[in-house]
Structure formats: C-alpha cells, structure tokens
mmCIF file of C-alpha atoms and ligand atoms in Angstrom:
data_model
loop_
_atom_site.group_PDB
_atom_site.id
_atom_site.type_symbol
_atom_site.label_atom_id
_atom_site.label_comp_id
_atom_site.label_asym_id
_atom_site.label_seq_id
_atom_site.Cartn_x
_atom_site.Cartn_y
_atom_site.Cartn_z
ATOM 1 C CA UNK X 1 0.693 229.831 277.804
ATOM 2 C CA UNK X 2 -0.358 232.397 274.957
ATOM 3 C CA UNK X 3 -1.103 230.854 271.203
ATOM 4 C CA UNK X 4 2.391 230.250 269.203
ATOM 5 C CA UNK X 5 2.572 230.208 264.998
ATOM 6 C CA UNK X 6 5.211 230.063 262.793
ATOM 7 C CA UNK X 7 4.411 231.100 258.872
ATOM 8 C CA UNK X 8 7.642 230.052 256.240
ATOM 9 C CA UNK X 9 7.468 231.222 252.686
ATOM 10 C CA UNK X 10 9.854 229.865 248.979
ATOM 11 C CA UNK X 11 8.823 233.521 247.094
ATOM 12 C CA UNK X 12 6.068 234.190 245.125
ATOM 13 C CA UNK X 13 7.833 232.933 241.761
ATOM 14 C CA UNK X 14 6.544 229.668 242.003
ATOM 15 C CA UNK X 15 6.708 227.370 238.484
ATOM 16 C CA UNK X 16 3.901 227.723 236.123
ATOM 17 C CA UNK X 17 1.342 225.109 236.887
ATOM 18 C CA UNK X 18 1.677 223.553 233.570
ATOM 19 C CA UNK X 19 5.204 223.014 234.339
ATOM 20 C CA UNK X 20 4.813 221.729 238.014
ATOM 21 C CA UNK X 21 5.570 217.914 237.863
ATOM 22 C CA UNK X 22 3.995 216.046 240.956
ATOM 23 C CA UNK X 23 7.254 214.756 241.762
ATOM 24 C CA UNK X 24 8.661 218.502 242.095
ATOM 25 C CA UNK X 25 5.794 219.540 244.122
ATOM 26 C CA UNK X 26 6.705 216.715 246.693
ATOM 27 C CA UNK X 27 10.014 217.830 246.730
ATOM 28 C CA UNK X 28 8.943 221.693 247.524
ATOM 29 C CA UNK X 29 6.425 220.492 250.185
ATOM 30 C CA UNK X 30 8.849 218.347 251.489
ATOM 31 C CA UNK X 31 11.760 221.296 252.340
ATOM 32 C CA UNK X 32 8.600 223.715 253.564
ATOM 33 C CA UNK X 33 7.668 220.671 255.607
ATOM 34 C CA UNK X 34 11.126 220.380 256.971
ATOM 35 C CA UNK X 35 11.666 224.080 257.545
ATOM 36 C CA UNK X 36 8.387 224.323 259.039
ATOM 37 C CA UNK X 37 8.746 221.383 261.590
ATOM 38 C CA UNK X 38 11.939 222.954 262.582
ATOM 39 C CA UNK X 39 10.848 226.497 263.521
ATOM 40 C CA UNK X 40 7.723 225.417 264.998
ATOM 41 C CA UNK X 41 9.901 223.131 267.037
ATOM 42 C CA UNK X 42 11.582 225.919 268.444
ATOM 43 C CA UNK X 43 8.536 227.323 269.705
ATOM 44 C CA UNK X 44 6.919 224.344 271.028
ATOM 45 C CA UNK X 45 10.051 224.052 273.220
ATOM 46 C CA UNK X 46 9.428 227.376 274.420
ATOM 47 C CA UNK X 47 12.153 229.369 272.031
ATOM 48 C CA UNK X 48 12.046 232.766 270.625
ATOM 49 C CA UNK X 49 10.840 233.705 267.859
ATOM 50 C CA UNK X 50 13.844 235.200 266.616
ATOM 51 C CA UNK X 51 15.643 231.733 267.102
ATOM 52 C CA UNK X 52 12.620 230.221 265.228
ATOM 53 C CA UNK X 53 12.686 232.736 262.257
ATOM 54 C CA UNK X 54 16.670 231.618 262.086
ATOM 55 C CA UNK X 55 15.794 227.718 262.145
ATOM 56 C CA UNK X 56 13.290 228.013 259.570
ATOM 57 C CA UNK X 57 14.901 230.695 257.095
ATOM 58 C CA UNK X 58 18.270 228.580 257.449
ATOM 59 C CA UNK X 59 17.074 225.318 256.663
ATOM 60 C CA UNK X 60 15.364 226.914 253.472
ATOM 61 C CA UNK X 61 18.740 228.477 252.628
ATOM 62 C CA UNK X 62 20.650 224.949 252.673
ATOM 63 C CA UNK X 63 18.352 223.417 250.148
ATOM 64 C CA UNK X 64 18.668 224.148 246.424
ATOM 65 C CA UNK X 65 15.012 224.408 245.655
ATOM 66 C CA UNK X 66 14.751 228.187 246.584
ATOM 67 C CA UNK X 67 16.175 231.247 245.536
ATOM 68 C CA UNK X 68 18.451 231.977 248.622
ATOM 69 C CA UNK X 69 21.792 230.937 250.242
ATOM 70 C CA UNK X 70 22.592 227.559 248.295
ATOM 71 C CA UNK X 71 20.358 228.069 246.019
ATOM 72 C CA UNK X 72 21.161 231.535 244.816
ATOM 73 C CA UNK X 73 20.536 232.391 241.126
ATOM 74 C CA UNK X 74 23.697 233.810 239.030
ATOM 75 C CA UNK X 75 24.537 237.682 238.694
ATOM 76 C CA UNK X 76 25.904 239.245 235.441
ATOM 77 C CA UNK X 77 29.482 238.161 236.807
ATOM 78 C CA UNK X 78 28.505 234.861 236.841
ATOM 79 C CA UNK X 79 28.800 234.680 240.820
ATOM 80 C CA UNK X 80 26.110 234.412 243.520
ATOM 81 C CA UNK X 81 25.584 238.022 246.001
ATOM 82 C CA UNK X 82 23.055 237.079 248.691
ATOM 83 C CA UNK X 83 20.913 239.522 250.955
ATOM 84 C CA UNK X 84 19.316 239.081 254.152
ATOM 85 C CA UNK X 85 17.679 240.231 257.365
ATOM 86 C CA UNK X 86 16.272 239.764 260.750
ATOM 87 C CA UNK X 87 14.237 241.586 263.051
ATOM 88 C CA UNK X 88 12.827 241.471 266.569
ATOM 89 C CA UNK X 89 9.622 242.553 266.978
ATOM 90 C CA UNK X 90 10.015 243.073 270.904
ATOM 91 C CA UNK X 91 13.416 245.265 270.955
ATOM 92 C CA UNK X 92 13.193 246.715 267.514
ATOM 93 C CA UNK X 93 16.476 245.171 267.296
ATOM 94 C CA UNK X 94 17.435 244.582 263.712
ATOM 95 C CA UNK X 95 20.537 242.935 261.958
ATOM 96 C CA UNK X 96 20.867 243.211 257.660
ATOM 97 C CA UNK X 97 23.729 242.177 255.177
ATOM 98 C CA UNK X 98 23.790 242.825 251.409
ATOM 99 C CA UNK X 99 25.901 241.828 248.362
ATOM 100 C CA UNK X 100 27.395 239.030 250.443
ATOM 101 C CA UNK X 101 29.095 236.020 248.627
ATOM 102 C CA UNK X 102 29.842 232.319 249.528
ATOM 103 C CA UNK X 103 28.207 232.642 253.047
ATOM 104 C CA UNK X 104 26.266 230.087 253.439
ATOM 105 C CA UNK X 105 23.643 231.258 255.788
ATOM 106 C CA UNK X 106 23.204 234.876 255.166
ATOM 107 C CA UNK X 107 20.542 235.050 257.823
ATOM 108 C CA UNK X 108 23.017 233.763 261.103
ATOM 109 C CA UNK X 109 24.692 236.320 259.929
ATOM 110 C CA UNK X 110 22.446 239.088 259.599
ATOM 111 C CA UNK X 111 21.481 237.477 263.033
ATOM 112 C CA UNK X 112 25.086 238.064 263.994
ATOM 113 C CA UNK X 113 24.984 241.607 262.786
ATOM 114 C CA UNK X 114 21.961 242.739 264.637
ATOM 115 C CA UNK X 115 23.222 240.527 268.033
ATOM 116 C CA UNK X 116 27.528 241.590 267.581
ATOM 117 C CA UNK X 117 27.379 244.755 266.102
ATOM 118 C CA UNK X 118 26.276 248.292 266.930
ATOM 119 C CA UNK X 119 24.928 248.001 263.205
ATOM 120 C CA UNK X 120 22.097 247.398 261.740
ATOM 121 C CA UNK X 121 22.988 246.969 257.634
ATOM 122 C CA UNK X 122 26.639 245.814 256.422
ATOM 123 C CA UNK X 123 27.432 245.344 252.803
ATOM 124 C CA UNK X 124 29.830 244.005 250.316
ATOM 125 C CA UNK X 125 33.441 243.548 251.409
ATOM 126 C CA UNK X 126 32.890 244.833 254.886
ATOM 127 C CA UNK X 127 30.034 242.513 255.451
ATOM 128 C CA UNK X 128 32.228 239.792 254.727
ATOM 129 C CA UNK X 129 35.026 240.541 257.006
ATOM 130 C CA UNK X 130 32.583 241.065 259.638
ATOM 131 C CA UNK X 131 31.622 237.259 258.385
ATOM 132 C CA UNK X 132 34.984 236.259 258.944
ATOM 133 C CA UNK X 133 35.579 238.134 262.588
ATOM 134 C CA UNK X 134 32.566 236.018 263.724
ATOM 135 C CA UNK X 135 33.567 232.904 261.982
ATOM 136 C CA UNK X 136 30.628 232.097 259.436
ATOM 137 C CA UNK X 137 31.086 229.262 256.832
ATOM 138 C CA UNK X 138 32.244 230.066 253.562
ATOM 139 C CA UNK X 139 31.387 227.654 250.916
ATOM 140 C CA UNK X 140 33.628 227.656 247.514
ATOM 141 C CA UNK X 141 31.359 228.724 244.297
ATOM 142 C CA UNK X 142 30.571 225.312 243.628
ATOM 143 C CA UNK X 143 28.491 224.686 246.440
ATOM 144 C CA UNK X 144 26.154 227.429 244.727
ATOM 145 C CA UNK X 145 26.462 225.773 241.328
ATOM 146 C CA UNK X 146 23.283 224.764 240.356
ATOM 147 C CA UNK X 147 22.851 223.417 236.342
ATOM 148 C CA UNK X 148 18.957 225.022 236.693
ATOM 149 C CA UNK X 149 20.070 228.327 237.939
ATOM 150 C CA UNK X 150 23.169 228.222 235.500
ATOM 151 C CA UNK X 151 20.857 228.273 232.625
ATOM 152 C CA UNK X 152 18.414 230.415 233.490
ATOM 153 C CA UNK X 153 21.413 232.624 233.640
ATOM 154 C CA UNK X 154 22.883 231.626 230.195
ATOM 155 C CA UNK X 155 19.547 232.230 228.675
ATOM 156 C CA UNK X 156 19.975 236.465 229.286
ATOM 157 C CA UNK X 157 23.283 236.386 230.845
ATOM 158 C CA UNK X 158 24.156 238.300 227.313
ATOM 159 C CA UNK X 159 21.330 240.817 227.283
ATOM 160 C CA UNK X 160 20.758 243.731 228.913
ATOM 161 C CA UNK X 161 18.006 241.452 230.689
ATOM 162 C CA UNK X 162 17.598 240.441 234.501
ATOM 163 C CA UNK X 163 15.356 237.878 235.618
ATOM 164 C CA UNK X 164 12.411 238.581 237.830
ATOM 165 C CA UNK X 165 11.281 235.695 239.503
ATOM 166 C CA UNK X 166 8.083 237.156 239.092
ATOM 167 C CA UNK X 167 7.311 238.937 235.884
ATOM 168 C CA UNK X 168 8.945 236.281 233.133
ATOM 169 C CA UNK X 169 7.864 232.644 232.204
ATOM 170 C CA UNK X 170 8.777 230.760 235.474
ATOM 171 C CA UNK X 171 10.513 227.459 234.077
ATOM 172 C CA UNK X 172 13.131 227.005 236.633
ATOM 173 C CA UNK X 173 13.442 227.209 240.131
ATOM 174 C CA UNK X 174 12.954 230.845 241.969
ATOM 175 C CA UNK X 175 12.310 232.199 245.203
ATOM 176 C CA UNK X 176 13.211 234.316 248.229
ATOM 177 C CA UNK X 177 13.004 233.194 251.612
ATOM 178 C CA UNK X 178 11.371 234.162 254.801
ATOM 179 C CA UNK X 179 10.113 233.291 258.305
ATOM 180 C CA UNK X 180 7.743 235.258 260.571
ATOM 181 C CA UNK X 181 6.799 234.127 263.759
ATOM 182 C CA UNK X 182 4.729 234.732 267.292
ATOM 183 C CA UNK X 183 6.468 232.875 270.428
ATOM 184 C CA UNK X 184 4.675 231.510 273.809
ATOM 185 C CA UNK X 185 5.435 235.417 274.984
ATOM 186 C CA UNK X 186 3.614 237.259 272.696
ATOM 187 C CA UNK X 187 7.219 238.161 271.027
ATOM 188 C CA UNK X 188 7.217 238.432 267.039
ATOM 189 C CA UNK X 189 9.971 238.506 264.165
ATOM 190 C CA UNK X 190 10.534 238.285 261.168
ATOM 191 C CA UNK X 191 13.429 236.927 258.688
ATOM 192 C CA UNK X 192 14.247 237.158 254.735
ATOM 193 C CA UNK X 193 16.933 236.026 252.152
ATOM 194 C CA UNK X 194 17.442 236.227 249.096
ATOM 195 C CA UNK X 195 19.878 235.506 246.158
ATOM 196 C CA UNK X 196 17.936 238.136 244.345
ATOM 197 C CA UNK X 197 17.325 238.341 240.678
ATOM 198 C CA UNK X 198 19.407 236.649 237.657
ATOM 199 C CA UNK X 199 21.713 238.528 235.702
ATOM 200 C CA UNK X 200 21.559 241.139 238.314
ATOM 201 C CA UNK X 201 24.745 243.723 238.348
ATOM 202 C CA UNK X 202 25.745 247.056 239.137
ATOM 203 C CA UNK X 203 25.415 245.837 242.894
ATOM 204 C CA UNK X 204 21.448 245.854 242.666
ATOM 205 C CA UNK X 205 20.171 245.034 246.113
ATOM 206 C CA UNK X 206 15.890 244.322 246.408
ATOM 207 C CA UNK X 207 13.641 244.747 249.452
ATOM 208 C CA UNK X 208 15.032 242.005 250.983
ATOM 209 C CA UNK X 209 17.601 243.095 253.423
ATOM 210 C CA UNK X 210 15.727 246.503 253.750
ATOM 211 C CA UNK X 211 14.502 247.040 257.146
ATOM 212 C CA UNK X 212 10.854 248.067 256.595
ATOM 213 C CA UNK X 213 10.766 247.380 252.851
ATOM 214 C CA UNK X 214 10.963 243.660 252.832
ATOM 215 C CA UNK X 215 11.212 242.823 256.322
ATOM 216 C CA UNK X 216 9.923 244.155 259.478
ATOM 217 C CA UNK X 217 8.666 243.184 262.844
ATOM 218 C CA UNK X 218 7.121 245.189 265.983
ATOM 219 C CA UNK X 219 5.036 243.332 268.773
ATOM 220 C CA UNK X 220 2.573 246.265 268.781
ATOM 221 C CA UNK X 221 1.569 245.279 264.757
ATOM 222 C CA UNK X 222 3.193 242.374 263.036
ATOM 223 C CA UNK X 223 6.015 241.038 261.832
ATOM 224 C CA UNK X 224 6.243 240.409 257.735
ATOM 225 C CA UNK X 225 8.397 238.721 255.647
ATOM 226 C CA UNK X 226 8.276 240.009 251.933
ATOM 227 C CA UNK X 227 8.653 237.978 248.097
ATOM 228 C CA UNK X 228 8.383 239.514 245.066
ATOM 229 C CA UNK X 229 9.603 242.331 242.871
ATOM 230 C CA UNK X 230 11.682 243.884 244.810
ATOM 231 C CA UNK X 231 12.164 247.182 243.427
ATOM 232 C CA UNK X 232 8.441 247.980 243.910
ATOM 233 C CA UNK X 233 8.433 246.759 247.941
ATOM 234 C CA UNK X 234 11.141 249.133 248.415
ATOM 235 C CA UNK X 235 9.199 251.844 246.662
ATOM 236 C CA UNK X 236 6.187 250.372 248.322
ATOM 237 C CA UNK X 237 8.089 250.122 251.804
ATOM 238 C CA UNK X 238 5.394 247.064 252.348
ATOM 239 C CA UNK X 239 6.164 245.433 255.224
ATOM 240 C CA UNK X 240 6.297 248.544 257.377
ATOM 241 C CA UNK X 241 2.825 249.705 255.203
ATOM 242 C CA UNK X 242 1.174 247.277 257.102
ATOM 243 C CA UNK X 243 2.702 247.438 260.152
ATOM 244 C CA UNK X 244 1.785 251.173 259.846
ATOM 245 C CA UNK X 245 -1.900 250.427 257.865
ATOM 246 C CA UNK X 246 -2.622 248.189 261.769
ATOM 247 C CA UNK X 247 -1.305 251.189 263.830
ATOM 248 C CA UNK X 248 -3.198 253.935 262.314
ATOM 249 C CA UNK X 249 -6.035 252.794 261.170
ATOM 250 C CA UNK X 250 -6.483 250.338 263.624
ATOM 251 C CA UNK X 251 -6.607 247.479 260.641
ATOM 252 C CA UNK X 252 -6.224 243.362 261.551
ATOM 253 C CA UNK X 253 -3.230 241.469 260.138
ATOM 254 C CA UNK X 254 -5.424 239.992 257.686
ATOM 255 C CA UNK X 255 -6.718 243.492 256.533
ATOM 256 C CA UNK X 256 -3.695 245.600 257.016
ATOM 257 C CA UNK X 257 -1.709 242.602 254.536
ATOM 258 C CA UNK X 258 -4.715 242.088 252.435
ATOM 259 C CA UNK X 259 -4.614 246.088 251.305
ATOM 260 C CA UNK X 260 -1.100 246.555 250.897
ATOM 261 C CA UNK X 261 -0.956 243.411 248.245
ATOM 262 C CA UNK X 262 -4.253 243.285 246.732
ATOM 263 C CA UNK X 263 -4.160 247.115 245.977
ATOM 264 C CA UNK X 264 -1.493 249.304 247.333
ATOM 265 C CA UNK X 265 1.628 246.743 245.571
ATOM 266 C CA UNK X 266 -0.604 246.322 242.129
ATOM 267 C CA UNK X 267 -1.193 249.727 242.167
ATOM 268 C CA UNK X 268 2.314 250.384 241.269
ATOM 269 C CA UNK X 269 2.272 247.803 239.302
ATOM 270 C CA UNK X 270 3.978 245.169 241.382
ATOM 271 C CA UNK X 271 3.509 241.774 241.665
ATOM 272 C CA UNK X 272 4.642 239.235 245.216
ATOM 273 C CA UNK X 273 3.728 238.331 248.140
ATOM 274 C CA UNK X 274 4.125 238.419 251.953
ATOM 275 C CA UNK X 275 3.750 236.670 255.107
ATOM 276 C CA UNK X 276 2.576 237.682 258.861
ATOM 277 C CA UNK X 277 2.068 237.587 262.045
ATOM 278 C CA UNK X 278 0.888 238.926 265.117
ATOM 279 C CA UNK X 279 1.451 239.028 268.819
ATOM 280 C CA UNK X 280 -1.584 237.645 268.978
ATOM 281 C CA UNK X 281 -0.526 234.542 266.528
ATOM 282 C CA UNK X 282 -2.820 235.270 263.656
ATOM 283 C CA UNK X 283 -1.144 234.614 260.436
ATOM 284 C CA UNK X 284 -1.472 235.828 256.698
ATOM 285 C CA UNK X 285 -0.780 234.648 253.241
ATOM 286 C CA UNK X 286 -1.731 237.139 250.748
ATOM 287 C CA UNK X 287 -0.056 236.916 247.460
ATOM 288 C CA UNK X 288 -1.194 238.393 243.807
ATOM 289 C CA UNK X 289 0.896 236.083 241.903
ATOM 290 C CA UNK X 290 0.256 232.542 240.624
ATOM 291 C CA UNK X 291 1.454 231.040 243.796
ATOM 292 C CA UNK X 292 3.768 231.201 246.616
ATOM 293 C CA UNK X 293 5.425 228.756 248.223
ATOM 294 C CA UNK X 294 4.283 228.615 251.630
ATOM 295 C CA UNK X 295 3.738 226.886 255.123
ATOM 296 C CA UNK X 296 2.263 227.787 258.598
ATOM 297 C CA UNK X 297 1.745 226.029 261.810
ATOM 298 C CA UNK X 298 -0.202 227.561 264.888
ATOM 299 C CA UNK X 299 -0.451 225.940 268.607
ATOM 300 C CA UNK X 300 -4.011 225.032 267.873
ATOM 301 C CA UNK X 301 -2.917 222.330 265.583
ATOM 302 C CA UNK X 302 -4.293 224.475 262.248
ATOM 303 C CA UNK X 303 -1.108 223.391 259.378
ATOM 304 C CA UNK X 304 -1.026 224.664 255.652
ATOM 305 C CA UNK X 305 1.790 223.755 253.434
ATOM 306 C CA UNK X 306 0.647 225.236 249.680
ATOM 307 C CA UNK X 307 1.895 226.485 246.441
ATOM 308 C CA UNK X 308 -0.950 227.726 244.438
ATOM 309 C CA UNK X 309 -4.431 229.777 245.421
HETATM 310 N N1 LIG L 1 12.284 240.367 246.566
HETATM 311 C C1 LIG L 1 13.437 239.724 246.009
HETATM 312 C C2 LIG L 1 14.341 240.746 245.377
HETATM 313 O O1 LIG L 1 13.831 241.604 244.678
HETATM 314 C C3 LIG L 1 13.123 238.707 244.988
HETATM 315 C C4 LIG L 1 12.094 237.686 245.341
HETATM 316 O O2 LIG L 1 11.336 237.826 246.287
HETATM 317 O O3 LIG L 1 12.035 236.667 244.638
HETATM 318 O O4 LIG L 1 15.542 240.648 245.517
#
C-alpha cells in the first residue's frame, strides 16, 4: 500500500487576528476537522481521491462558516452565484460549473459534469438545467441567508465596490473552498468552490472553476486547489504554474508551490493561497496572506488543522 494524504483548505481570507474570538476559532477547526476526517476516511477505506476531494469540499460547502455553497456571500443582485470544479489527476478528466444559484453542492455537480457530460465547463442557466436533468438539490434563497454575509453586503452593496476576501479589513466570515488529495494508488485530484466575491455583478466568475487557473490535477505533478484573488490566479494560471514549474524544471511540490506564491502571485501583485499534493503524498500549504484556513492528514499519522502562520 503506497502513502495516502488528504489537504482541505476555508480560503486565504481568514479574520484578522485581533478579531478572531477563541470561540470562533473552535468553531472553524471544528468544520476543517469534520471535513478532514471525512475525506481522509475515504481514503483509509481505500477510495479515490476524486471521491475524497467530493467528501471533503462538500461537507465544507454545507456549513456556513466558509465562503462557498451555503455559505455564499451576496452579489450586487442581492442573490448568491456559486462556482466550482473537479479534476482527476489520473484521466485528466475534468468537470466545472459557473454562475450557478441555489445548488447546494456545486462540487457533485461539477462532479456530475465532468462524470455525465461530454463537457468540461457549464454556466449560468444551462448549468442549471443540466442540475436539474441529473437531479441536484435546490435550496430556496433562504438557506443561503446568512445575517454576516448580508451585511458585509449592505456595507458596499451601494458602491461601485466588491469585496475581496483578501485585500479589505476581514471582519466577517470569507473563504473559498478546496480539497486535494493522493489515494492508496498513487491517483491525485483536486476540488474548489466558491461563492466568490461580495457585491460581485456583471457575471464575474474568479479562478475558481477555471481548469488550470484555480484548480488542477495531473498524477505526473500535483494536484492544487487555489484561494485568493481570483482575478490574479487566472492571470497567474497558478495551479497549472506549478504543475508546469515540477514538469520543466524538475521542481518538488514544496518548491514548485513555494515559487508560484511567494514570488510569481506577489509579483503581480496578488495576494492567496493554495494547497497540494503529489502522487507521491507530499503536501503543501503556502499562503502570503495573514492566514488560511487549512487541514491535512497523511497515512503516516502527520495531522495539521491551522489558521494563521
Ligand atoms: N478565488 C476566489 C474568487 O476569486 C475567492 C477566494 O478564494 O476567496 O472567486
């Protein structure tokens, strides 16, 4: 049996210190702890690691604490547009949705996109009849209503402004979602969701659902999950940077991830984070923010559940 790991991130918006109450911290370790357990359980049971991404990113999606399915932040119309994708690292197989609403796991059905369809990426209105074809939940809006999110949204809902969970004062609760993972075969992936950024409009999408932007896996490199400012990962086209930064310059995971977000993402003046993996179940954390919410678990019993540096 080869090594197994499983790394979970919340996004790289994490609160301020000075506003992180012990009690809230509890309650953020507490659903990466849960999230974690689940994914890892997947793997311990001998699962794929594309099943395992889809625990892990799913049960992060259900709780309100993070910035993806029920916890989505508000958009200009006042609604919640959610985006999301999956990849697997042994097939190249990939499965995206954007500008969804009222799904409530965006990821089964970006898993349902890549597995159904001859597609890769569905948006808006299609994307949801594709979501009805194949029988997804749909949750009215007030499953998404959340009195945090609802102010942070009031604050600049009347300004040209959109909220960052990264570049503004952080005192509410942000964060993409994500999964990467390495299973008893040597088989990667990778998941991502996202609500996206307040006050967003004119159908903005970020990195997340981007194949190779914000999420990307290959069993020959890595698999990554990205957080952070979306418009520069795209740009940036990170998670494939260090799939292609191990490929061609022969870089580890821990270099290759280390480069792209210590230099190549600050460079152009970007700010997040990222998890991965490899085949071989290395993991890493980098992030050049205040913190990221994060967890991993390997077969050799190593476990880190963390928020700040
Ligand atoms: N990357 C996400 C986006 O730009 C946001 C985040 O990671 O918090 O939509």
């Amino acid at each position: 049996m080869k090594n197994f790991s499983i790394a979970i991130h919340g996004g790289a918006g994490t609160l301020v210190k000075g506003l992180m109450t012990q009690e809230l911290e509890a309650q953020y370790k507490k659903a990466l702890q849960i999230a974690l357990n689940k994914g890892y359980d997947v793997l311990n049971d001998g699962g794929t690691a594309v099943d395992a991404v889809e625990v892990a990113v799913k049960s992060l999606e259900d709780t309100p604490l993070f910035n993806a399915g029920k916890g989505s932040v508000f958009t200009a119309e006042g609604t919640h547009e959610m985006d999301a994708s999956i990849m697997d690292g042994n097939t190249l197989n990939a499965g995206a949705v954007s500008l969804v609403t009222g799904i409530k796991n965006p990821v089964s059905l970006a898993r349902d996109v890549m597995d159904k369809s001859y597609h890769v990426f569905l948006a808006g209105e299609g994307a949801m009849q594709f979501a009805k074809q194949n029988n997804h939940e749909i949750e009215a809006p007030s499953y998404f209503y959340d009195e945090v999110r609802y102010q942070q949204w009031q604050g600049i809902k009347d300004s040209e402004n959109f909220q960052l969970d990264h570049s503004v004062k952080k005192d509410g609760k942000f964060g993409t979602v994500g999964a990467v993972a390495c299973d008893q075969n040597g088989n990667i992936a990778a998941a991502t969701s996202t609500g996206g950024m307040t006050n967003k409009k004119w159908g903005r999408v970020g990195d997340s659902p981007m194949i190779g932007a914000g999420n990307y896996a290959n069993n020959e490199t890595c698999a990554v999950s990205c957080t952070g400012s979306g418009e520069f990962f795209i740009r940036g086209v990170v998670a494939y940077d260090v799939s292609c930064l191990m490929e061609h310059k022969d870089m580890s995971l821990k270099d290759a991830s280390s480069e792209v977000i210590h230099k190549r993402v600050l460079d152009i003046k970007g700010d997040g984070g990222l998890i991965a993996v490899d085949s071989k179940g290395n993991i890493a954390m980098p992030f050049n923010t205040e913190g990221m919410y994060r967890a991993s678990k390997t077969s050799e019993g190593k476990e880190v559940i963390a928020i700040y540096k």
